[in-house]
mmCIF file with all atom_site columns, C-alpha atoms in Angstrom:
data_model
loop_
_atom_site.group_PDB
_atom_site.id
_atom_site.type_symbol
_atom_site.label_atom_id
_atom_site.label_alt_id
_atom_site.label_comp_id
_atom_site.label_asym_id
_atom_site.label_entity_id
_atom_site.label_seq_id
_atom_site.pdbx_PDB_ins_code
_atom_site.Cartn_x
_atom_site.Cartn_y
_atom_site.Cartn_z
_atom_site.occupancy
_atom_site.B_iso_or_equiv
_atom_site.pdbx_formal_charge
_atom_site.auth_seq_id
_atom_site.auth_comp_id
_atom_site.auth_asym_id
_atom_site.auth_atom_id
_atom_site.pdbx_PDB_model_num
ATOM 1   C CA . ASN A 1 1   ? 24.636 303.518 213.815 1.00 69.00 ? 1447 ASN A CA 1
ATOM 2   C CA . ALA A 1 2   ? 27.393 301.065 214.978 1.00 80.00 ? 1448 ALA A CA 1
ATOM 3   C CA . GLY A 1 3   ? 27.526 299.391 212.480 1.00 94.00 ? 1449 GLY A CA 1
ATOM 4   C CA . VAL A 1 4   ? 29.480 295.732 213.729 1.00 97.00 ? 1450 VAL A CA 1
ATOM 5   C CA . THR A 1 5   ? 30.385 295.197 216.805 1.00 97.00 ? 1451 THR A CA 1
ATOM 6   C CA . GLN A 1 6   ? 32.689 293.119 218.515 1.00 98.00 ? 1452 GLN A CA 1
ATOM 7   C CA . THR A 1 7   ? 33.172 292.001 222.369 1.00 97.00 ? 1453 THR A CA 1
ATOM 8   C CA . PRO A 1 8   ? 35.650 291.499 223.829 1.00 97.00 ? 1454 PRO A CA 1
ATOM 9   C CA . LYS A 1 9   ? 38.054 293.436 222.128 1.00 96.00 ? 1455 LYS A CA 1
ATOM 10  C CA . PHE A 1 10  ? 41.295 291.413 224.691 1.00 96.00 ? 1456 PHE A CA 1
ATOM 11  C CA . ARG A 1 11  ? 41.121 288.433 225.822 1.00 96.00 ? 1457 ARG A CA 1
ATOM 12  C CA . ILE A 1 12  ? 43.584 286.225 227.286 1.00 97.00 ? 1458 ILE A CA 1
ATOM 13  C CA . LEU A 1 13  ? 42.238 281.645 227.907 1.00 97.00 ? 1459 LEU A CA 1
ATOM 14  C CA . LYS A 1 14  ? 44.287 279.001 229.835 1.00 97.00 ? 1460 LYS A CA 1
ATOM 15  C CA . ILE A 1 15  ? 44.125 276.085 227.535 1.00 97.00 ? 1461 ILE A CA 1
ATOM 16  C CA . GLY A 1 16  ? 41.477 274.515 227.805 1.00 96.00 ? 1462 GLY A CA 1
ATOM 17  C CA . GLN A 1 17  ? 38.791 276.968 228.915 1.00 97.00 ? 1463 GLN A CA 1
ATOM 18  C CA . SER A 1 18  ? 36.318 278.517 226.460 1.00 96.00 ? 1464 SER A CA 1
ATOM 19  C CA . MET A 1 19  ? 34.695 281.723 225.714 1.00 96.00 ? 1465 MET A CA 1
ATOM 20  C CA . THR A 1 20  ? 31.929 282.981 223.490 1.00 97.00 ? 1466 THR A CA 1
ATOM 21  C CA . LEU A 1 21  ? 33.338 285.914 221.404 1.00 98.00 ? 1467 LEU A CA 1
ATOM 22  C CA . GLN A 1 22  ? 29.767 288.611 220.782 1.00 98.00 ? 1468 GLN A CA 1
ATOM 23  C CA . CYS A 1 23  ? 29.249 289.896 217.485 1.00 98.00 ? 1469 CYS A CA 1
ATOM 24  C CA . THR A 1 24  ? 26.653 292.487 216.376 1.00 98.00 ? 1470 THR A CA 1
ATOM 25  C CA . GLN A 1 25  ? 25.496 294.803 214.118 1.00 97.00 ? 1471 GLN A CA 1
ATOM 26  C CA . ASP A 1 26  ? 22.809 297.512 213.623 1.00 96.00 ? 1472 ASP A CA 1
ATOM 27  C CA . MET A 1 27  ? 22.466 297.392 209.931 1.00 94.00 ? 1473 MET A CA 1
ATOM 28  C CA . ASN A 1 28  ? 20.443 294.664 209.109 1.00 94.00 ? 1474 ASN A CA 1
ATOM 29  C CA . HIS A 1 29  ? 22.592 292.641 207.348 1.00 95.00 ? 1475 HIS A CA 1
ATOM 30  C CA . ASN A 1 30  ? 21.594 289.141 206.067 1.00 94.00 ? 1476 ASN A CA 1
ATOM 31  C CA . TYR A 1 31  ? 24.683 287.853 205.450 1.00 94.00 ? 1477 TYR A CA 1
ATOM 32  C CA . MET A 1 32  ? 27.635 287.189 208.785 1.00 96.00 ? 1478 MET A CA 1
ATOM 33  C CA . TYR A 1 33  ? 30.962 285.939 208.901 1.00 95.00 ? 1479 TYR A CA 1
ATOM 34  C CA . TRP A 1 34  ? 33.468 284.892 211.471 1.00 97.00 ? 1480 TRP A CA 1
ATOM 35  C CA . TYR A 1 35  ? 37.762 285.116 209.965 1.00 97.00 ? 1481 TYR A CA 1
ATOM 36  C CA . ARG A 1 36  ? 40.317 285.189 211.672 1.00 97.00 ? 1482 ARG A CA 1
ATOM 37  C CA . GLN A 1 37  ? 43.492 286.382 210.838 1.00 96.00 ? 1483 GLN A CA 1
ATOM 38  C CA . ASP A 1 38  ? 47.563 285.442 212.332 1.00 94.00 ? 1484 ASP A CA 1
ATOM 39  C CA . PRO A 1 39  ? 50.589 287.652 211.011 1.00 86.00 ? 1485 PRO A CA 1
ATOM 40  C CA . GLY A 1 40  ? 51.805 287.492 207.531 1.00 81.00 ? 1486 GLY A CA 1
ATOM 41  C CA . MET A 1 41  ? 48.680 285.320 206.623 1.00 85.00 ? 1487 MET A CA 1
ATOM 42  C CA . GLY A 1 42  ? 45.527 286.019 204.632 1.00 85.00 ? 1488 GLY A CA 1
ATOM 43  C CA . LEU A 1 43  ? 41.799 286.448 206.571 1.00 93.00 ? 1489 LEU A CA 1
ATOM 44  C CA . LYS A 1 44  ? 40.612 282.930 206.467 1.00 94.00 ? 1490 LYS A CA 1
ATOM 45  C CA . LEU A 1 45  ? 36.432 282.149 207.616 1.00 93.00 ? 1491 LEU A CA 1
ATOM 46  C CA . ILE A 1 46  ? 35.916 280.811 210.049 1.00 95.00 ? 1492 ILE A CA 1
ATOM 47  C CA . TYR A 1 47  ? 32.014 280.171 209.363 1.00 95.00 ? 1493 TYR A CA 1
ATOM 48  C CA . TYR A 1 48  ? 29.438 281.875 208.479 1.00 93.00 ? 1494 TYR A CA 1
ATOM 49  C CA . SER A 1 49  ? 25.334 283.172 208.766 1.00 94.00 ? 1495 SER A CA 1
ATOM 50  C CA . VAL A 1 50  ? 23.171 283.928 205.048 1.00 91.00 ? 1496 VAL A CA 1
ATOM 51  C CA . GLY A 1 51  ? 20.147 284.622 207.866 1.00 93.00 ? 1497 GLY A CA 1
ATOM 52  C CA . ALA A 1 52  ? 19.261 283.693 211.308 1.00 94.00 ? 1498 ALA A CA 1
ATOM 53  C CA . GLY A 1 53  ? 18.426 280.504 211.736 1.00 94.00 ? 1499 GLY A CA 1
ATOM 54  C CA . ILE A 1 54  ? 21.360 279.228 208.776 1.00 94.00 ? 1500 ILE A CA 1
ATOM 55  C CA . THR A 1 55  ? 24.863 278.693 209.334 1.00 95.00 ? 1501 THR A CA 1
ATOM 56  C CA . ASP A 1 56  ? 27.592 277.200 206.880 1.00 92.00 ? 1502 ASP A CA 1
ATOM 57  C CA . LYS A 1 57  ? 31.861 276.040 207.490 1.00 92.00 ? 1503 LYS A CA 1
ATOM 58  C CA . GLY A 1 58  ? 34.052 278.334 206.432 1.00 90.00 ? 1504 GLY A CA 1
ATOM 59  C CA . GLU A 1 59  ? 37.509 277.150 205.391 1.00 89.00 ? 1505 GLU A CA 1
ATOM 60  C CA . VAL A 1 60  ? 38.967 276.138 209.068 1.00 94.00 ? 1506 VAL A CA 1
ATOM 61  C CA . PRO A 1 61  ? 35.873 275.381 210.968 1.00 95.00 ? 1507 PRO A CA 1
ATOM 62  C CA . ASN A 1 62  ? 37.026 272.721 213.447 1.00 95.00 ? 1508 ASN A CA 1
ATOM 63  C CA . GLY A 1 63  ? 37.305 274.643 217.396 1.00 96.00 ? 1509 GLY A CA 1
ATOM 64  C CA . TYR A 1 64  ? 35.183 276.622 216.797 1.00 97.00 ? 1510 TYR A CA 1
ATOM 65  C CA . ASN A 1 65  ? 30.633 276.949 216.472 1.00 97.00 ? 1511 ASN A CA 1
ATOM 66  C CA . VAL A 1 66  ? 28.871 279.015 216.100 1.00 97.00 ? 1512 VAL A CA 1
ATOM 67  C CA . SER A 1 67  ? 24.354 279.817 215.881 1.00 95.00 ? 1513 SER A CA 1
ATOM 68  C CA . ARG A 1 68  ? 22.196 282.745 214.684 1.00 97.00 ? 1514 ARG A CA 1
ATOM 69  C CA . SER A 1 69  ? 19.111 283.624 216.369 1.00 96.00 ? 1515 SER A CA 1
ATOM 70  C CA . THR A 1 70  ? 18.740 287.018 215.564 1.00 96.00 ? 1516 THR A CA 1
ATOM 71  C CA . THR A 1 71  ? 19.859 288.471 212.459 1.00 96.00 ? 1517 THR A CA 1
ATOM 72  C CA . GLU A 1 72  ? 21.198 291.414 214.565 1.00 97.00 ? 1518 GLU A CA 1
ATOM 73  C CA . ASP A 1 73  ? 23.550 288.447 216.235 1.00 97.00 ? 1519 ASP A CA 1
ATOM 74  C CA . PHE A 1 74  ? 26.562 286.290 215.898 1.00 98.00 ? 1520 PHE A CA 1
ATOM 75  C CA . PRO A 1 75  ? 28.470 284.834 218.867 1.00 98.00 ? 1521 PRO A CA 1
ATOM 76  C CA . LEU A 1 76  ? 31.207 282.828 218.325 1.00 98.00 ? 1522 LEU A CA 1
ATOM 77  C CA . ARG A 1 77  ? 31.759 279.701 220.376 1.00 97.00 ? 1523 ARG A CA 1
ATOM 78  C CA . LEU A 1 78  ? 35.455 278.363 221.048 1.00 96.00 ? 1524 LEU A CA 1
ATOM 79  C CA . GLU A 1 79  ? 35.648 275.245 222.948 1.00 89.00 ? 1525 GLU A CA 1
ATOM 80  C CA . LEU A 1 80  ? 38.788 273.145 224.759 1.00 93.00 ? 1526 LEU A CA 1
ATOM 81  C CA . ALA A 1 81  ? 40.856 276.330 223.645 1.00 95.00 ? 1527 ALA A CA 1
ATOM 82  C CA . ALA A 1 82  ? 44.285 275.475 222.598 1.00 96.00 ? 1528 ALA A CA 1
ATOM 83  C CA . PRO A 1 83  ? 47.325 277.295 221.555 1.00 96.00 ? 1529 PRO A CA 1
ATOM 84  C CA . SER A 1 84  ? 46.496 277.827 217.733 1.00 95.00 ? 1530 SER A CA 1
ATOM 85  C CA . GLN A 1 85  ? 43.836 279.281 218.056 1.00 97.00 ? 1531 GLN A CA 1
ATOM 86  C CA . THR A 1 86  ? 45.441 282.302 218.961 1.00 97.00 ? 1532 THR A CA 1
ATOM 87  C CA . SER A 1 87  ? 45.011 285.493 215.954 1.00 97.00 ? 1533 SER A CA 1
ATOM 88  C CA . VAL A 1 88  ? 42.465 287.398 215.939 1.00 97.00 ? 1534 VAL A CA 1
ATOM 89  C CA . TYR A 1 89  ? 39.371 288.065 215.080 1.00 98.00 ? 1535 TYR A CA 1
ATOM 90  C CA . PHE A 1 90  ? 36.637 289.525 212.907 1.00 98.00 ? 1536 PHE A CA 1
ATOM 91  C CA . CYS A 1 91  ? 33.350 289.779 212.447 1.00 98.00 ? 1537 CYS A CA 1
ATOM 92  C CA . ALA A 1 92  ? 31.640 291.144 209.309 1.00 97.00 ? 1538 ALA A CA 1
ATOM 93  C CA . SER A 1 93  ? 28.359 291.983 207.915 1.00 96.00 ? 1539 SER A CA 1
ATOM 94  C CA . SER A 1 94  ? 26.843 292.164 204.481 1.00 93.00 ? 1540 SER A CA 1
ATOM 95  C CA . SER A 1 95  ? 23.155 293.137 202.677 1.00 89.00 ? 1541 SER A CA 1
ATOM 96  C CA . ARG A 1 96  ? 25.055 290.358 200.652 1.00 76.00 ? 1542 ARG A CA 1
ATOM 97  C CA . ALA A 1 97  ? 27.270 287.911 199.427 1.00 61.00 ? 1543 ALA A CA 1
ATOM 98  C CA . TYR A 1 98  ? 29.430 291.388 198.412 1.00 74.00 ? 1544 TYR A CA 1
ATOM 99  C CA . GLU A 1 99  ? 30.825 294.359 199.865 1.00 87.00 ? 1545 GLU A CA 1
ATOM 100 C CA . GLN A 1 100 ? 31.343 293.129 203.625 1.00 92.00 ? 1546 GLN A CA 1
ATOM 101 C CA . TYR A 1 101 ? 31.514 295.518 206.841 1.00 94.00 ? 1547 TYR A CA 1
ATOM 102 C CA . PHE A 1 102 ? 34.503 294.250 209.518 1.00 96.00 ? 1548 PHE A CA 1
ATOM 103 C CA . GLY A 1 103 ? 33.996 294.728 213.995 1.00 97.00 ? 1549 GLY A CA 1
ATOM 104 C CA . PRO A 1 104 ? 37.717 296.023 214.571 1.00 96.00 ? 1550 PRO A CA 1
ATOM 105 C CA . GLY A 1 105 ? 38.433 292.952 216.208 1.00 97.00 ? 1551 GLY A CA 1
ATOM 106 C CA . THR A 1 106 ? 38.907 290.801 218.706 1.00 97.00 ? 1552 THR A CA 1
ATOM 107 C CA . ARG A 1 107 ? 42.606 289.684 219.777 1.00 97.00 ? 1553 ARG A CA 1
ATOM 108 C CA . LEU A 1 108 ? 42.936 286.040 221.601 1.00 97.00 ? 1554 LEU A CA 1
ATOM 109 C CA . THR A 1 109 ? 45.803 284.462 223.212 1.00 97.00 ? 1555 THR A CA 1
ATOM 110 C CA . VAL A 1 110 ? 45.582 280.684 224.090 1.00 97.00 ? 1556 VAL A CA 1
ATOM 111 C CA . THR A 1 111 ? 48.469 279.670 226.161 1.00 95.00 ? 1557 THR A CA 1
ATOM 112 C CA . GLU B 2 1   ? 49.427 277.969 195.452 1.00 66.00 ? 1287 GLU B CA 1
ATOM 113 C CA . ASP B 2 2   ? 47.829 281.106 196.797 1.00 73.00 ? 1288 ASP B CA 1
ATOM 114 C CA . GLN B 2 3   ? 44.171 281.830 194.891 1.00 89.00 ? 1289 GLN B CA 1
ATOM 115 C CA . VAL B 2 4   ? 45.298 285.518 195.445 1.00 94.00 ? 1290 VAL B CA 1
ATOM 116 C CA . THR B 2 5   ? 48.992 286.498 195.317 1.00 96.00 ? 1291 THR B CA 1
ATOM 117 C CA . GLN B 2 6   ? 49.482 290.333 196.665 1.00 97.00 ? 1292 GLN B CA 1
ATOM 118 C CA . SER B 2 7   ? 52.294 292.259 196.097 1.00 97.00 ? 1293 SER B CA 1
ATOM 119 C CA . PRO B 2 8   ? 54.596 293.544 197.037 1.00 97.00 ? 1294 PRO B CA 1
ATOM 120 C CA . GLU B 2 9   ? 54.701 292.186 200.183 1.00 96.00 ? 1295 GLU B CA 1
ATOM 121 C CA . ALA B 2 10  ? 55.676 295.891 201.538 1.00 97.00 ? 1296 ALA B CA 1
ATOM 122 C CA . LEU B 2 11  ? 56.394 299.407 199.742 1.00 98.00 ? 1297 LEU B CA 1
ATOM 123 C CA . ARG B 2 12  ? 57.393 302.372 201.429 1.00 98.00 ? 1298 ARG B CA 1
ATOM 124 C CA . LEU B 2 13  ? 57.189 305.661 199.204 1.00 97.00 ? 1299 LEU B CA 1
ATOM 125 C CA . GLN B 2 14  ? 57.759 308.828 199.548 1.00 98.00 ? 1300 GLN B CA 1
ATOM 126 C CA . GLU B 2 15  ? 54.687 311.668 200.704 1.00 97.00 ? 1301 GLU B CA 1
ATOM 127 C CA . GLY B 2 16  ? 53.914 312.440 196.505 1.00 97.00 ? 1302 GLY B CA 1
ATOM 128 C CA . GLU B 2 17  ? 55.794 308.924 195.387 1.00 97.00 ? 1303 GLU B CA 1
ATOM 129 C CA . SER B 2 18  ? 52.600 307.452 192.933 1.00 98.00 ? 1304 SER B CA 1
ATOM 130 C CA . SER B 2 19  ? 52.666 303.799 192.938 1.00 98.00 ? 1305 SER B CA 1
ATOM 131 C CA . SER B 2 20  ? 51.219 300.700 191.884 1.00 98.00 ? 1306 SER B CA 1
ATOM 132 C CA . LEU B 2 21  ? 49.717 298.113 193.630 1.00 98.00 ? 1307 LEU B CA 1
ATOM 133 C CA . ASN B 2 22  ? 49.001 294.490 192.698 1.00 98.00 ? 1308 ASN B CA 1
ATOM 134 C CA . CYS B 2 23  ? 46.618 291.608 193.469 1.00 98.00 ? 1309 CYS B CA 1
ATOM 135 C CA . SER B 2 24  ? 47.368 288.695 191.211 1.00 97.00 ? 1310 SER B CA 1
ATOM 136 C CA . TYR B 2 25  ? 44.318 285.700 191.119 1.00 95.00 ? 1311 TYR B CA 1
ATOM 137 C CA . THR B 2 26  ? 44.118 281.697 189.705 1.00 93.00 ? 1312 THR B CA 1
ATOM 138 C CA . VAL B 2 27  ? 40.310 281.324 190.295 1.00 87.00 ? 1313 VAL B CA 1
ATOM 139 C CA . SER B 2 28  ? 38.000 281.146 187.574 1.00 86.00 ? 1314 SER B CA 1
ATOM 140 C CA . GLY B 2 29  ? 34.572 281.963 187.239 1.00 86.00 ? 1315 GLY B CA 1
ATOM 141 C CA . LEU B 2 30  ? 35.119 285.747 189.040 1.00 90.00 ? 1316 LEU B CA 1
ATOM 142 C CA . ARG B 2 31  ? 31.713 287.264 190.654 1.00 90.00 ? 1317 ARG B CA 1
ATOM 143 C CA . GLY B 2 32  ? 34.021 290.422 192.071 1.00 93.00 ? 1318 GLY B CA 1
ATOM 144 C CA . LEU B 2 33  ? 37.369 291.555 193.157 1.00 95.00 ? 1319 LEU B CA 1
ATOM 145 C CA . PHE B 2 34  ? 37.110 293.538 196.687 1.00 95.00 ? 1320 PHE B CA 1
ATOM 146 C CA . TRP B 2 35  ? 39.971 295.897 197.748 1.00 97.00 ? 1321 TRP B CA 1
ATOM 147 C CA . TYR B 2 36  ? 39.511 296.875 201.637 1.00 97.00 ? 1322 TYR B CA 1
ATOM 148 C CA . ARG B 2 37  ? 42.081 299.406 204.069 1.00 97.00 ? 1323 ARG B CA 1
ATOM 149 C CA . GLN B 2 38  ? 43.204 297.846 207.149 1.00 97.00 ? 1324 GLN B CA 1
ATOM 150 C CA . ASP B 2 39  ? 44.940 300.395 209.881 1.00 96.00 ? 1325 ASP B CA 1
ATOM 151 C CA . PRO B 2 40  ? 46.412 298.632 212.788 1.00 93.00 ? 1326 PRO B CA 1
ATOM 152 C CA . GLY B 2 41  ? 44.447 296.684 215.404 1.00 92.00 ? 1327 GLY B CA 1
ATOM 153 C CA . LYS B 2 42  ? 40.977 297.772 212.987 1.00 95.00 ? 1328 LYS B CA 1
ATOM 154 C CA . GLY B 2 43  ? 39.120 295.751 211.079 1.00 96.00 ? 1329 GLY B CA 1
ATOM 155 C CA . PRO B 2 44  ? 39.499 296.060 207.398 1.00 96.00 ? 1330 PRO B CA 1
ATOM 156 C CA . GLU B 2 45  ? 37.325 298.697 205.822 1.00 96.00 ? 1331 GLU B CA 1
ATOM 157 C CA . PHE B 2 46  ? 36.166 298.362 202.298 1.00 94.00 ? 1332 PHE B CA 1
ATOM 158 C CA . LEU B 2 47  ? 37.034 300.813 199.496 1.00 96.00 ? 1333 LEU B CA 1
ATOM 159 C CA . PHE B 2 48  ? 36.148 299.228 196.169 1.00 94.00 ? 1334 PHE B CA 1
ATOM 160 C CA . THR B 2 49  ? 34.241 296.521 194.559 1.00 94.00 ? 1335 THR B CA 1
ATOM 161 C CA . LEU B 2 50  ? 35.073 295.367 190.596 1.00 96.00 ? 1336 LEU B CA 1
ATOM 162 C CA . TYR B 2 51  ? 32.840 292.895 188.299 1.00 93.00 ? 1337 TYR B CA 1
ATOM 163 C CA . SER B 2 52  ? 34.740 292.894 185.048 1.00 92.00 ? 1338 SER B CA 1
ATOM 164 C CA . ALA B 2 53  ? 38.133 292.942 182.419 1.00 94.00 ? 1339 ALA B CA 1
ATOM 165 C CA . GLY B 2 54  ? 38.162 297.010 182.237 1.00 96.00 ? 1340 GLY B CA 1
ATOM 166 C CA . GLU B 2 55  ? 36.030 298.099 185.158 1.00 96.00 ? 1341 GLU B CA 1
ATOM 167 C CA . GLU B 2 56  ? 37.660 301.916 187.118 1.00 97.00 ? 1342 GLU B CA 1
ATOM 168 C CA . LYS B 2 57  ? 36.625 303.178 189.914 1.00 96.00 ? 1343 LYS B CA 1
ATOM 169 C CA . GLU B 2 58  ? 38.699 305.914 192.374 1.00 97.00 ? 1344 GLU B CA 1
ATOM 170 C CA . LYS B 2 59  ? 38.289 307.287 195.944 1.00 94.00 ? 1345 LYS B CA 1
ATOM 171 C CA . GLU B 2 60  ? 40.207 310.568 195.899 1.00 95.00 ? 1346 GLU B CA 1
ATOM 172 C CA . ARG B 2 61  ? 44.175 309.040 195.719 1.00 96.00 ? 1347 ARG B CA 1
ATOM 173 C CA . LEU B 2 62  ? 43.078 306.183 195.202 1.00 98.00 ? 1348 LEU B CA 1
ATOM 174 C CA . LYS B 2 63  ? 41.965 304.255 191.814 1.00 98.00 ? 1349 LYS B CA 1
ATOM 175 C CA . ALA B 2 64  ? 41.141 301.082 191.653 1.00 98.00 ? 1350 ALA B CA 1
ATOM 176 C CA . THR B 2 65  ? 41.196 298.711 188.298 1.00 98.00 ? 1351 THR B CA 1
ATOM 177 C CA . LEU B 2 66  ? 40.805 295.254 186.937 1.00 97.00 ? 1352 LEU B CA 1
ATOM 178 C CA . THR B 2 67  ? 42.210 293.145 183.464 1.00 93.00 ? 1353 THR B CA 1
ATOM 179 C CA . LYS B 2 68  ? 40.713 289.439 183.831 1.00 88.00 ? 1354 LYS B CA 1
ATOM 180 C CA . LYS B 2 69  ? 44.140 288.033 185.971 1.00 93.00 ? 1355 LYS B CA 1
ATOM 181 C CA . GLU B 2 70  ? 44.721 291.252 188.372 1.00 96.00 ? 1356 GLU B CA 1
ATOM 182 C CA . SER B 2 71  ? 43.811 294.319 189.951 1.00 98.00 ? 1357 SER B CA 1
ATOM 183 C CA . PHE B 2 72  ? 45.913 297.273 190.110 1.00 98.00 ? 1358 PHE B CA 1
ATOM 184 C CA . LEU B 2 73  ? 45.627 299.113 193.222 1.00 98.00 ? 1359 LEU B CA 1
ATOM 185 C CA . HIS B 2 74  ? 47.120 302.643 191.502 1.00 98.00 ? 1360 HIS B CA 1
ATOM 186 C CA . ILE B 2 75  ? 47.937 305.695 194.775 1.00 98.00 ? 1361 ILE B CA 1
ATOM 187 C CA . THR B 2 76  ? 48.412 308.768 193.435 1.00 98.00 ? 1362 THR B CA 1
ATOM 188 C CA . ALA B 2 77  ? 50.675 311.777 194.914 1.00 97.00 ? 1363 ALA B CA 1
ATOM 189 C CA . PRO B 2 78  ? 50.244 309.871 198.549 1.00 97.00 ? 1364 PRO B CA 1
ATOM 190 C CA . LYS B 2 79  ? 50.265 310.661 201.819 1.00 97.00 ? 1365 LYS B CA 1
ATOM 191 C CA . PRO B 2 80  ? 51.134 310.013 204.959 1.00 97.00 ? 1366 PRO B CA 1
ATOM 192 C CA . GLU B 2 81  ? 47.699 309.507 206.408 1.00 97.00 ? 1367 GLU B CA 1
ATOM 193 C CA . ASP B 2 82  ? 47.595 306.318 203.465 1.00 97.00 ? 1368 ASP B CA 1
ATOM 194 C CA . SER B 2 83  ? 49.571 303.130 204.975 1.00 98.00 ? 1369 SER B CA 1
ATOM 195 C CA . ALA B 2 84  ? 48.370 300.519 205.550 1.00 97.00 ? 1370 ALA B CA 1
ATOM 196 C CA . THR B 2 85  ? 47.483 297.445 204.415 1.00 97.00 ? 1371 THR B CA 1
ATOM 197 C CA . TYR B 2 86  ? 45.581 296.802 201.589 1.00 98.00 ? 1372 TYR B CA 1
ATOM 198 C CA . LEU B 2 87  ? 44.137 294.058 201.130 1.00 97.00 ? 1373 LEU B CA 1
ATOM 199 C CA . CYS B 2 88  ? 42.438 292.370 197.714 1.00 96.00 ? 1374 CYS B CA 1
ATOM 200 C CA . ALA B 2 89  ? 39.635 289.532 197.990 1.00 94.00 ? 1375 ALA B CA 1
ATOM 201 C CA . VAL B 2 90  ? 38.391 288.019 195.202 1.00 94.00 ? 1376 VAL B CA 1
ATOM 202 C CA . ARG B 2 91  ? 34.701 285.778 195.017 1.00 91.00 ? 1377 ARG B CA 1
ATOM 203 C CA . TYR B 2 92  ? 34.400 282.902 192.698 1.00 89.00 ? 1378 TYR B CA 1
ATOM 204 C CA . LEU B 2 93  ? 32.616 280.005 191.892 1.00 84.00 ? 1379 LEU B CA 1
ATOM 205 C CA . GLY B 2 94  ? 33.858 276.652 192.839 1.00 78.00 ? 1380 GLY B CA 1
ATOM 206 C CA . SER B 2 95  ? 32.533 273.714 193.914 1.00 77.00 ? 1381 SER B CA 1
ATOM 207 C CA . GLY B 2 96  ? 28.737 274.741 192.752 1.00 74.00 ? 1382 GLY B CA 1
ATOM 208 C CA . SER B 2 97  ? 29.383 277.629 195.703 1.00 76.00 ? 1383 SER B CA 1
ATOM 209 C CA . GLU B 2 98  ? 30.142 281.297 196.051 1.00 78.00 ? 1384 GLU B CA 1
ATOM 210 C CA . LYS B 2 99  ? 33.783 281.086 197.879 1.00 84.00 ? 1385 LYS B CA 1
ATOM 211 C CA . LEU B 2 100 ? 35.305 284.549 198.715 1.00 87.00 ? 1386 LEU B CA 1
ATOM 212 C CA . VAL B 2 101 ? 39.515 284.176 199.025 1.00 91.00 ? 1387 VAL B CA 1
ATOM 213 C CA . PHE B 2 102 ? 41.890 287.374 200.400 1.00 93.00 ? 1388 PHE B CA 1
ATOM 214 C CA . GLY B 2 103 ? 45.525 288.206 200.127 1.00 95.00 ? 1389 GLY B CA 1
ATOM 215 C CA . LYS B 2 104 ? 47.422 288.565 202.576 1.00 95.00 ? 1390 LYS B CA 1
ATOM 216 C CA . GLY B 2 105 ? 48.314 291.789 201.931 1.00 96.00 ? 1391 GLY B CA 1
ATOM 217 C CA . THR B 2 106 ? 49.965 294.704 200.614 1.00 97.00 ? 1392 THR B CA 1
ATOM 218 C CA . LYS B 2 107 ? 51.404 296.990 203.772 1.00 97.00 ? 1393 LYS B CA 1
ATOM 219 C CA . LEU B 2 108 ? 52.339 300.428 202.614 1.00 98.00 ? 1394 LEU B CA 1
ATOM 220 C CA . THR B 2 109 ? 54.028 303.546 204.083 1.00 98.00 ? 1395 THR B CA 1
ATOM 221 C CA . VAL B 2 110 ? 53.795 306.281 203.314 1.00 98.00 ? 1396 VAL B CA 1
ATOM 222 C CA . ASN B 2 111 ? 56.517 308.841 204.718 1.00 97.00 ? 1397 ASN B CA 1
ATOM 223 C CA . PRO B 2 112 ? 56.780 312.765 204.317 1.00 96.00 ? 1398 PRO B CA 1
#
């Protein structure tokens, strides 16, 4: 099993550009999550999903969008990138609303 | 006020020098406390889940314990490969729905 995979690993965006961060899991988990991690801060939940077709906002959803058309995939869309979105983004999945398994992260810089 | 506080922020140990990391929380309605290990440039790796006061879990040199308002991650005779940032997270019932909050982590360095 590959677990949770994320692409790309690194990306530099200009202010105002858009992009999609990809996340795929092969563990047949119903729950999937997107977090951002800033230096010296805890992980902040952006969006989560409890199953295909069902998504909900987390703590810091502004500037982001998600969709969940399949169990395996949970892409995160950034529209009109801003410097405040410079961060490391982690996708995670879990079989229940308990222990989560994380991907390797995407390091995003907006300049 | 942070709901989950980890201390110390950073800890340096000599190889073999045992110590403990602390995770304290102020939330009510605990549904679980989780410990993760995060290596530089990688995603967090799940270690333990604790559900109720008095519960303990062990894995190699690590032992996690839980009381009513805090958890400890005890590291016995650490090795350099135990160097990492250790995160705790608390799942609780808040405003009618379950929430998960992460602490900021403790960066552990074990010198040979």
